[in-house]
Coordinates of C-alpha atoms in Angstrom, one line a residue:
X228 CA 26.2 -4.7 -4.8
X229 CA 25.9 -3.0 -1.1
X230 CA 28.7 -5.0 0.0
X231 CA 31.0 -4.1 -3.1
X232 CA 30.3 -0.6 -3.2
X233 CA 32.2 2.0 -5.1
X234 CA 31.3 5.3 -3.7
X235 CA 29.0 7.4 -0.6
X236 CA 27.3 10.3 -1.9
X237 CA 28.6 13.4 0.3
X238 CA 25.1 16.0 0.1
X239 CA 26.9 18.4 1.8
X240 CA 29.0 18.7 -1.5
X241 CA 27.0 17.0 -4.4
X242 CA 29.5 14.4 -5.4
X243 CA 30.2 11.1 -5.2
X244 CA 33.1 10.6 -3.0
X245 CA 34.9 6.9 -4.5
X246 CA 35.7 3.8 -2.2
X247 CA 38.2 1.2 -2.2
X248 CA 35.6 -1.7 -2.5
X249 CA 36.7 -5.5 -2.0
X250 CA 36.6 -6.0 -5.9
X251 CA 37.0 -3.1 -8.2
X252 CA 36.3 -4.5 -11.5
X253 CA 33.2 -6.3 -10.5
X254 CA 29.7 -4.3 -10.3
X255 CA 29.0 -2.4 -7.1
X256 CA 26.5 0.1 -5.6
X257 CA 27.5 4.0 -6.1
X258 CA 26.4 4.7 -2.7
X259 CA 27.3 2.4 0.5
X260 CA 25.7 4.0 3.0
X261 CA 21.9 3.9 1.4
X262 CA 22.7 0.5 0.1
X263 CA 23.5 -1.1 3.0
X264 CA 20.8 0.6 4.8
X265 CA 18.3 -0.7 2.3
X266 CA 19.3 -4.1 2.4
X267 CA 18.5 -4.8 6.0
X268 CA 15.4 -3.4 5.2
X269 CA 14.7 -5.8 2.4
X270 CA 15.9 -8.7 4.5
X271 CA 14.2 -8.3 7.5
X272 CA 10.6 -8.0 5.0
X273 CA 11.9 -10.9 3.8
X274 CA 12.3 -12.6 7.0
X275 CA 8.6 -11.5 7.8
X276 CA 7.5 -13.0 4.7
X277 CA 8.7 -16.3 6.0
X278 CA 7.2 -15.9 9.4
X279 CA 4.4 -15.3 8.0
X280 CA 4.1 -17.9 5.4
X281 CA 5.0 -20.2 7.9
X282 CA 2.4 -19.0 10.6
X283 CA -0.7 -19.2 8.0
X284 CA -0.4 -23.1 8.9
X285 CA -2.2 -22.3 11.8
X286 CA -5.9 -21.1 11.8
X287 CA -5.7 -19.6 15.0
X288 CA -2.8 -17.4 13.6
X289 CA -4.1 -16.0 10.6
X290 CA -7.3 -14.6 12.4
X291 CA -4.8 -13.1 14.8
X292 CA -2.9 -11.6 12.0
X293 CA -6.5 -10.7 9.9
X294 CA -7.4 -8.8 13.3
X295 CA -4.1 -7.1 13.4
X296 CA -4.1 -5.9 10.3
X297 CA -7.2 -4.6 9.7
X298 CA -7.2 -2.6 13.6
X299 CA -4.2 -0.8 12.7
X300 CA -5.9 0.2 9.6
X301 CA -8.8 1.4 11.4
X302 CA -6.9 3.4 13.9
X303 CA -4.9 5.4 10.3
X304 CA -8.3 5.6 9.1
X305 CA -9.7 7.4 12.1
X306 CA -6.7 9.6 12.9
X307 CA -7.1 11.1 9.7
X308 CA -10.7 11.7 10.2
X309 CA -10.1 13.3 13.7
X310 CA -7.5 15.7 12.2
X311 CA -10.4 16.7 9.2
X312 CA -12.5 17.4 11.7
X313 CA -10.2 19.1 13.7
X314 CA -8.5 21.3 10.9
X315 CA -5.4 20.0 11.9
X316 CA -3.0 21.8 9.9
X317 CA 0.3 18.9 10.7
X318 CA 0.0 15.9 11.8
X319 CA -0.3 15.1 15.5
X320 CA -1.9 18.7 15.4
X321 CA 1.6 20.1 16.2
X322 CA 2.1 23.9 15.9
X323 CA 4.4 25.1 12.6
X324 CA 7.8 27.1 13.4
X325 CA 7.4 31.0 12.1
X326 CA 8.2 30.6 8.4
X327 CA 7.7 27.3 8.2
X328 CA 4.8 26.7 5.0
X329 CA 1.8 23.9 6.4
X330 CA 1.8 20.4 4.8
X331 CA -1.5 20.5 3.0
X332 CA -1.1 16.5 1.2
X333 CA -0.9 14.8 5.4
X334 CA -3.3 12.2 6.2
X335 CA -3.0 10.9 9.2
X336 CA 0.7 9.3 10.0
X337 CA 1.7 10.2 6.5
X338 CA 2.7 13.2 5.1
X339 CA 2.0 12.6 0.9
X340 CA -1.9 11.6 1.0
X341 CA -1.2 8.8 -2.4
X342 CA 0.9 6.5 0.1
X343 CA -2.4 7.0 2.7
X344 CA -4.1 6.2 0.1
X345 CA -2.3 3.1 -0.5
X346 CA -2.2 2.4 3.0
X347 CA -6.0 2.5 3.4
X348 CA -6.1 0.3 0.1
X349 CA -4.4 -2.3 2.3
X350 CA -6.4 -2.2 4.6
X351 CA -9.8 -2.2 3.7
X352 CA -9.9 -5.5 2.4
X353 CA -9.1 -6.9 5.8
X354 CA -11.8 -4.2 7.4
X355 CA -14.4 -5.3 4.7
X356 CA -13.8 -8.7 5.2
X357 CA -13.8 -9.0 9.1
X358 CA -17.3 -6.8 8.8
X359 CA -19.3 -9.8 6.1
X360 CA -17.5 -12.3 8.7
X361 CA -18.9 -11.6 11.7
X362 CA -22.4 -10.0 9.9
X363 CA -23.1 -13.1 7.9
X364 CA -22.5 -15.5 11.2
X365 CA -24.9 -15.8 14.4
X366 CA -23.7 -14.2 17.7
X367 CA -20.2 -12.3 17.8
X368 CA -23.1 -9.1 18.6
X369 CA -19.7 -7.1 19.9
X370 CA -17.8 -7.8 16.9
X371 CA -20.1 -7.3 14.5
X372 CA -21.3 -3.8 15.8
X373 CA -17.5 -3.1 15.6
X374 CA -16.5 -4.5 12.4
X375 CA -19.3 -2.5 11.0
X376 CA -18.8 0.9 12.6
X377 CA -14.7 0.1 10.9
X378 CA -15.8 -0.6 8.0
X379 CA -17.5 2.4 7.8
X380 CA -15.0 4.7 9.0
X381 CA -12.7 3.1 6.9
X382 CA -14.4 3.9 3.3
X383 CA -15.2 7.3 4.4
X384 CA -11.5 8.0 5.7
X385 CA -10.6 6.7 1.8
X386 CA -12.8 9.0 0.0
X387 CA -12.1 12.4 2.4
X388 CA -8.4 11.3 1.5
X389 CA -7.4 13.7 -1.4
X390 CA -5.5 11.1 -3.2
X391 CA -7.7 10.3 -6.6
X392 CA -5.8 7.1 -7.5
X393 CA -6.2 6.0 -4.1
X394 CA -10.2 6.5 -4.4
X395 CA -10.5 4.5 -7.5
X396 CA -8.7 1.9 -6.3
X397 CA -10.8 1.5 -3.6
X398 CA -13.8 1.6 -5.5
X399 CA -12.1 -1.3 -7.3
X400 CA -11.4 -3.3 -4.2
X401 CA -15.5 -2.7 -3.3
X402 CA -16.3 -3.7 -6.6
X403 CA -14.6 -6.5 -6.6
X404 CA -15.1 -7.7 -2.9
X405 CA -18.7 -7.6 -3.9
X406 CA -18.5 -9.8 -6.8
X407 CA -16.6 -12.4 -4.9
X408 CA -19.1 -12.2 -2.2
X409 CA -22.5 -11.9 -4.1
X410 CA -23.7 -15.7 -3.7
X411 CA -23.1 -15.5 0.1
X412 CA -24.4 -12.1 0.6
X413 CA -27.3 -12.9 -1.2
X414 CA -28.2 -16.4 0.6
X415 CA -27.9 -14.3 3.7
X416 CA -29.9 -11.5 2.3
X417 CA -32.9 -13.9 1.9
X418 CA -33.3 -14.8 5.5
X419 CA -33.3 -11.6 7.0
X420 CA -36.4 -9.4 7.7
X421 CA -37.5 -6.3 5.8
X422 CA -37.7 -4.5 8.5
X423 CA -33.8 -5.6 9.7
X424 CA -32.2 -4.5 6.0
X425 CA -34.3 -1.5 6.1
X426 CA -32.9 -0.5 9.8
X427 CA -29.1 -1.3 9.1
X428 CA -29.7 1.0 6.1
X429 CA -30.9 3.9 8.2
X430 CA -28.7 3.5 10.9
X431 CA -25.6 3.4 8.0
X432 CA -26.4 6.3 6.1
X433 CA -27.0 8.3 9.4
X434 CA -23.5 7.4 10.7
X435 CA -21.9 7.8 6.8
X436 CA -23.5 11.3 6.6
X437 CA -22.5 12.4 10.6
X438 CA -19.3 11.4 9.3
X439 CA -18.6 12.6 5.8
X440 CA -19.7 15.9 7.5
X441 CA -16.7 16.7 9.3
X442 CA -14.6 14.7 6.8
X443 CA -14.5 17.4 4.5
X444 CA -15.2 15.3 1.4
X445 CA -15.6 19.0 -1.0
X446 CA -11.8 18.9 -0.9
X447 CA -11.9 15.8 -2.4
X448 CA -15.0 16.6 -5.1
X449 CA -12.9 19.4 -5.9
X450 CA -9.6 17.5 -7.3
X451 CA -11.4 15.6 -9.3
X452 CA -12.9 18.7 -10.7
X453 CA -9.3 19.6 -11.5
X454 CA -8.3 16.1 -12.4
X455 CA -8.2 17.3 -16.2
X456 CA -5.6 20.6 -16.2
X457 CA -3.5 18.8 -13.2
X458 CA -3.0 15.5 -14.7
X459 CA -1.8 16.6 -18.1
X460 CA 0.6 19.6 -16.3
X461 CA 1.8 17.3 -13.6
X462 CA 5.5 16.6 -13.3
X463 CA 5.7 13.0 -12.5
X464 CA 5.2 12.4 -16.5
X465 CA 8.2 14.1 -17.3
X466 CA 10.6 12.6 -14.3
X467 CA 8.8 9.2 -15.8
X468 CA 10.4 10.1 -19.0
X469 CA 13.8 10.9 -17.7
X470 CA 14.0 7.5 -15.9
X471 CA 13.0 5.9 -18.7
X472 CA 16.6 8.0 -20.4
X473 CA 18.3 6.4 -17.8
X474 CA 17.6 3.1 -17.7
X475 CA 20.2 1.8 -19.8
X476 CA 22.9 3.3 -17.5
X477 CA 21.3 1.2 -15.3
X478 CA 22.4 -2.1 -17.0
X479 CA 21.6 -5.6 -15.5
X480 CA 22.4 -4.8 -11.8
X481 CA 21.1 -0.7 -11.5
X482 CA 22.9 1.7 -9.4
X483 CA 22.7 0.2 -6.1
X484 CA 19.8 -0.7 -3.8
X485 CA 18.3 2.5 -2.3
X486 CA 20.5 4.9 -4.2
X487 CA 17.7 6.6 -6.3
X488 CA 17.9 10.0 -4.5
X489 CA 21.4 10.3 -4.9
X490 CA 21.7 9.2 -8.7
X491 CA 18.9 10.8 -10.2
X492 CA 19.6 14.2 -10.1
X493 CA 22.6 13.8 -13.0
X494 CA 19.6 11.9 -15.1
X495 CA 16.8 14.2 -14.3
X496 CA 17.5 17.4 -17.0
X497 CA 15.2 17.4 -19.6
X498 CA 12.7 20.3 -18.5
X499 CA 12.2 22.9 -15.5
X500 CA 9.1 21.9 -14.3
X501 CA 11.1 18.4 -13.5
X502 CA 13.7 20.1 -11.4
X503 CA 14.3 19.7 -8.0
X504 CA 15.1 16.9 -5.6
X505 CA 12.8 14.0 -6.0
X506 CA 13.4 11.6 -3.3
X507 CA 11.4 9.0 -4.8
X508 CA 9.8 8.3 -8.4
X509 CA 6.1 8.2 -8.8
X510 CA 6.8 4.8 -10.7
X511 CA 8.0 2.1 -8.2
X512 CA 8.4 -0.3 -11.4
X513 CA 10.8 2.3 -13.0
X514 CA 12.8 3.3 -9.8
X515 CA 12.8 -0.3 -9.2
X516 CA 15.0 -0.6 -12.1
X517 CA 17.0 1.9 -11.9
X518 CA 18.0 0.6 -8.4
X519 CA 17.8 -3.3 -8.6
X520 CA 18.7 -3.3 -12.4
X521 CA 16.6 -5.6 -14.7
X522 CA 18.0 -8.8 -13.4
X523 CA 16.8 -7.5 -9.4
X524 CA 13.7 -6.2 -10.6
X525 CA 12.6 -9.7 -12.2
X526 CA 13.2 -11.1 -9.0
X527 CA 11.5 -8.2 -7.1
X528 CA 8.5 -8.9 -9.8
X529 CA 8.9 -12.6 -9.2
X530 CA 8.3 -12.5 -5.5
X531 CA 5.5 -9.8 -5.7
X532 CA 3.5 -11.2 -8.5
X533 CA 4.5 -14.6 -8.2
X534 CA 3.3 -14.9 -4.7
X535 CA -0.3 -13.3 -6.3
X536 CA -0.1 -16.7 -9.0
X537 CA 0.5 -19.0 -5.8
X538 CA -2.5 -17.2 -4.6
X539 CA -5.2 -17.6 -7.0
X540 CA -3.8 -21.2 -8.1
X541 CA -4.9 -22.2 -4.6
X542 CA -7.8 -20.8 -4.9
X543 CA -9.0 -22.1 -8.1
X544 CA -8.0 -25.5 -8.3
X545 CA -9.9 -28.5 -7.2
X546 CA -8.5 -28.7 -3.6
X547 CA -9.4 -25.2 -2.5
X548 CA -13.2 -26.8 -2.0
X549 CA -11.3 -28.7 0.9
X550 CA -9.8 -25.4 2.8
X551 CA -11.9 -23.7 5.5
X552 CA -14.1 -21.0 4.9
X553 CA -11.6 -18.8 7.0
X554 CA -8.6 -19.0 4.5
X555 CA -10.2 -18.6 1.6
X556 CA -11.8 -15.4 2.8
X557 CA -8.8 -14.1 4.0
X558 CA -6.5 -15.4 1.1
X559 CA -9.0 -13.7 -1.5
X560 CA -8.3 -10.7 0.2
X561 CA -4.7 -10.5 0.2
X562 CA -5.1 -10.7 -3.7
X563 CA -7.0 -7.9 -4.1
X564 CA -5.0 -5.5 -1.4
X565 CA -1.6 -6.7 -3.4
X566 CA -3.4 -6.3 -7.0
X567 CA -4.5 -2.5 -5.6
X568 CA -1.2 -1.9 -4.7
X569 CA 0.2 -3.2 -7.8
X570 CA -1.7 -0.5 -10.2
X571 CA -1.2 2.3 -7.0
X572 CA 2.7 1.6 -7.5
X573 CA 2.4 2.6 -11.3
X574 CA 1.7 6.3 -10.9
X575 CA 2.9 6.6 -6.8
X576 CA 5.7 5.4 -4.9
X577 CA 3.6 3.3 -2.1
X578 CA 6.3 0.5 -2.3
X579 CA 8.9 2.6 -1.3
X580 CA 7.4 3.7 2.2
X581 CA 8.2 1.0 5.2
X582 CA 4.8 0.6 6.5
X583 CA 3.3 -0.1 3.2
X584 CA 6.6 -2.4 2.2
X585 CA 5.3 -4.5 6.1
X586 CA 1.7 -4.7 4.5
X587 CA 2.5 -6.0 1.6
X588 CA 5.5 -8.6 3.1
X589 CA 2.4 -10.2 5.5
X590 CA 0.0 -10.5 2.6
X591 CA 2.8 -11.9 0.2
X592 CA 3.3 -14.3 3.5
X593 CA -0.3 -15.3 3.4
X594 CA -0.2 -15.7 -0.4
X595 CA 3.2 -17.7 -0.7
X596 CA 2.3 -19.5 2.6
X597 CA -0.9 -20.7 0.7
X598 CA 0.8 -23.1 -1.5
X599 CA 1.4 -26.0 1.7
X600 CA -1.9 -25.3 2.7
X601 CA -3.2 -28.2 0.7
X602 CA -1.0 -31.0 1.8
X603 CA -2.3 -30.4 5.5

């Protein structure tokens, strides 16, 4: 399709100037240049999805890549916090030009506070999990105090985030961490001293409340208060619906990989409030399809969810019991950061940002990866 494109989009001019492509008659992407572009984007995740996979043979590895993970997380999480303190009105607390209106959705790196949202979402698992690893084991005094402090920072950075999808998420991801953790948290629970649980819970709420003060968390409280006249008037319902118009222009093979921004605009005419230029659909799955087709997007669902099946069949069969400690932890993890994502990409466009696409290729590394695990 990239290869055998038809047209490039001029923006200059808003049309789509046409190419002589190496076979005419047979399908091709309306715009090279965004095609091509995407493509060695998509091949070079892919390419990390092997390293990785490939990696998670050794233990050594994987707690390298764990560690990785979950301090680059931690370092988004507390940027974001030092700019709410700050009142940083841009990110990098760079001045605006004269004229120039403030960014007011920024967290952190990112400018649109759902895809930090997401982000975070990735993360946390890793931060959470680090945290009960090095808590729940004797020595490691360093790394437990900092695993701790993360993990910390880390679920307050989620919640002062404005984005409400991303805070429910997350509440799933700490709901369901805790259920998969219960036995061991309560075994270690019952040799520990009163007086030790009563202390780490003083010493946690005092840093969670020094913390959600400056976070400003009533930004937050007050979207949700909103949640009810925003939702039903937001315009990402009725770009959903126009995409949905357009799928079967689309056919088996879409537009072209990448070409969403460019192709949209002749689709997107049902109703004002929808107008504008929408550089990416709050639906991955349905800009998905308008760009890979249905035939690309069932691969595209193939390797996502299929690397989620691997996942959980390696955890649930009968030779899982035989796996160390350390993979399991860290393999349950990647299935809930990639099940998070999986609902976040329904109403946001998380998949479509490249820091969120490298996440998600090193967890689908670990999860694919898991399936030679057992013949080691």
């Amino acid at each position: 399709m990239a290869l055998n494109a038809h047209g490039f989009w001029d923006a200059d001019y808003g049309i789509f100037l046409p190419l002589r492509s190496p076979f005419p008659n047979a399908p091709g992407s309306i715009d090279r240049a965004l095609s091509i572009a995407m493509m060695w984007r998509v091949t070079t995740l892919l390419g990390g999805v092997w390293v990785v996979a490939d990696l998670m043979c050794d233990e050594r590895w994987l707690l390298r890549i764990w560690w990785a993970l979950a301090l680059a997380g931690s370092s988004i999480a507390l940027l974001g916090l030092l700019q709410k303190a700050t009142g940083a009105t841009t990110t990098f607390w760079q001045e605006t030009y004269p004229g120039e209106a403030a960014v007011g959705t920024f967290f952190a790196t990112f400018y649109y506070h759902g895809n930090a949202g997401a982000f975070l979402n990735l993360a946390l698992p890793a931060i959470l999990g680090l945290a009960f690893r090095y808590a729940s084991r004797p020595g490691h005094p360093v790394a437990r105090a900092l695993w701790i402090t993360l993990s910390l920072i880390a679920i307050v950075a989620v919640f002062s985030d404005t984005s409400r999808m991303g805070q429910l998420i997350a509440v799933f991801i700490m709901l369901g961490l805790l259920i998969l953790s219960a036995g061991k948290i309560f075994r270690h629970a019952q040799h520990l001293e009163w007086k030790t649980i009563c202390l780490a819970l003083l010493i946690g709420t005092v840093a969670i409340w020094a913390v959600t003060r400056v976070s400003h968390l009533d930004r937050s409280l007050e979207r949700w208060d909103r949640t009810e006249n925003t939702v039903s008037k937001d315009a990402r319902w009725l770009v959903d619906e126009a995409a949905i118009h357009a799928l079967p222009a689309a056919g088996l093979l879409g537009f072209g990989p990448g070409t969403f921004s460019s192709v949209f605009p002749y689709f997107n005419r049902l109703e004002g409030r929808a107008a504008g230029e929408w550089f990416f659909l709050h639906n991955d799955y349905l800009q998905t399809l308008l760009e890979w087709g249905w035939l690309g997007g069932l691969l595209i669902f193939c390797l996502f969810f299929g690397g989620v099946f691997v996942a959980l069949r390696g955890l649930t069969n009968a030779e899982a019991i035989a796996l160390s400690s350390r993979r399991r932890q860290f393999l349950g993890l990647a299935v809930v950061a990639l099940v998070g994502l999986g609902l976040h990409a329904a109403v946001d466009f998380p998949l479509q940002i490249s820091s969120i696409q490298l996440y998600a290729a090193i967890y689908l590394g670990v999860c694919w990866g898991s399936g030679s695990w057992r013949r080691l």
